[in-house]
Amino acid sequence: MNTQPTLTKDDGTTGTTGTPDTSDGLKAGLKNRHLSMIAIGGVIGAGLFVGSGSGIAAAGPAILLSYALVGAMVVFVMRMLGEMAAARPSSGSFSAYADQALGRWAGFSIGWLYWFFWVVVLAVEATAGAVILEGWVPAVPQWAWALIVMVVLTATNLASVSSYGEFEFWFAGIKVVAIGAFVVVGLLAVFGVLPGSDNPGAGFAHLTDAGGFLPMGAGAILTGVLMVVFSFMGSEIVTLAAGESEDPQRAVTKATNSVIWRIGVFYLGSIFVVLTLLPWNDKSIVEKGSYVAALDSIGIPHAGQVMNVIVLTAVLSCLNSGLYTASRMAFSLGRRGDAPKAFARTNARGVPRAAILGSVVFGFVAVFFNYKWPDTVFAFLLNSSGAVALFVWLVICVTQLRMRGIILRESPEKLVVRMWLFPYLTWATIGMIVFVLGYMIYDGGSAREQVVLSLLVAALVVAVAVVRERIGKSSAKL
């Protein structure tokens, strides 16, 4: 059994005020509506709005199959993670489970890699938000907007977990309403029943009228997979947040059961609408972005600005959740003795202040690198964290293979969420993830660079973990 550092609050007290503590010193400040919206919004990143046009251009209508394949993979991974999280809610989620099932080295490695991924995302999203805001208010320079956004969301996370939950509730709510309205309005235009629409209402004809459903060949489906896989990262955030909810088991169960329709509606549904409103090879899809091009085809006025508001909301949501996720992973690592002990302390409001500030400092440094050396230092950070999403999913699968037996032995009554067709579907998912990683290396270009650099960073972190573990064992013998 792992020894963990004693939890102490920043003010030196051990009493509780207000909302009751969770088992690890955090406050159960997230309400059911917060968790529900975090679960829904977690699968809708800015990448869906910004990057989908490139995927459509590369694969044509077959990009739907790419989204379906990756979506199925994410559904299976979330089911496995839901099984473990419902039985053992933890702020460290899969990192804590890997620690228990595979060893300290595994929990240490995947925890720090995941933290690294999200602090790099902070810089990417802060810059993306700053670009939009500078376009609206040019008098304020881009770096200042990035600083303002980071400071505001840091303050939100430092205030309390309920502040994070409330911000995320509204950010995610705007995204959900926007995509839901887009799907409904778009389908009406597809069938020619939307009043005042400029779209000819061609039905499903655009799916095959420009070279067929597979205009670039079957291989383009796999190319599409590489382009869309990273837009799904974030689905697992709800399992970290569940540890700070009033009823973690219920929250995880509900989120896990709803992941199928969330991916179906928000990803497959919205991309399907784009592909039926316009031919896949319409130049405006790449030039303006898939959603703006689709809105323009309907005749929605100021489509570009409307989408900028929605993308900014998605960016702020991603920033907010990224900071929360990175800090809670740092907190969990601190509790297990794998990060500075200060990260494991919470203040009187149950907020891991040091973990939040530590994460945001690295985020600020990454933002600086993005402005100072965007094509060298920051490009390395970006590429070396690029394949971490797939590493995380792979570790979740391998961990679940071991955790099922542990849960059955120690607390079988808590196995309320079960992975389907265990262990066969778990092994099949592992095979899918390994295949995608292998294809990224085979495909070459930026995909190969991301895998190779991510593997190098992962190898370095694992080496540090193994050395730490051996030193710890040697010290224990003395």
Short mmCIF file of C-alpha atoms in Angstrom, two decimals, residues 20 34 148 177 179 184 191 229 263 322 347 364 372 395 409 420 450 454 456 464:
data_model
loop_
_atom_site.label_atom_id
_atom_site.label_comp_id
_atom_site.label_asym_id
_atom_site.label_seq_id
_atom_site.Cartn_x
_atom_site.Cartn_y
_atom_site.Cartn_z
CA PRO A 20 -18.32 18.86 3.45
CA HIS A 34 -22.41 21.24 -13.06
CA ILE A 148 -6.16 38.82 -19.10
CA VAL A 177 -27.14 25.23 -27.42
CA ILE A 179 -24.43 23.05 -31.82
CA VAL A 184 -31.73 21.56 -36.18
CA PHE A 191 -34.58 19.28 -46.71
CA VAL A 229 -8.60 11.98 -32.80
CA ILE A 263 -20.65 12.05 -29.47
CA GLY A 322 -7.66 22.62 -18.66
CA ASN A 347 -7.07 25.93 1.83
CA PHE A 364 2.24 31.39 -18.60
CA LYS A 372 8.89 34.37 -28.45
CA VAL A 395 -3.13 3.25 -20.00
CA ARG A 409 -12.01 -8.81 -4.61
CA TRP A 420 -19.19 -4.40 -22.13
CA GLN A 450 4.23 13.94 -32.72
CA SER A 454 5.80 12.16 -27.39
CA LEU A 456 10.75 10.32 -26.16
CA VAL A 464 12.51 9.19 -13.84
#
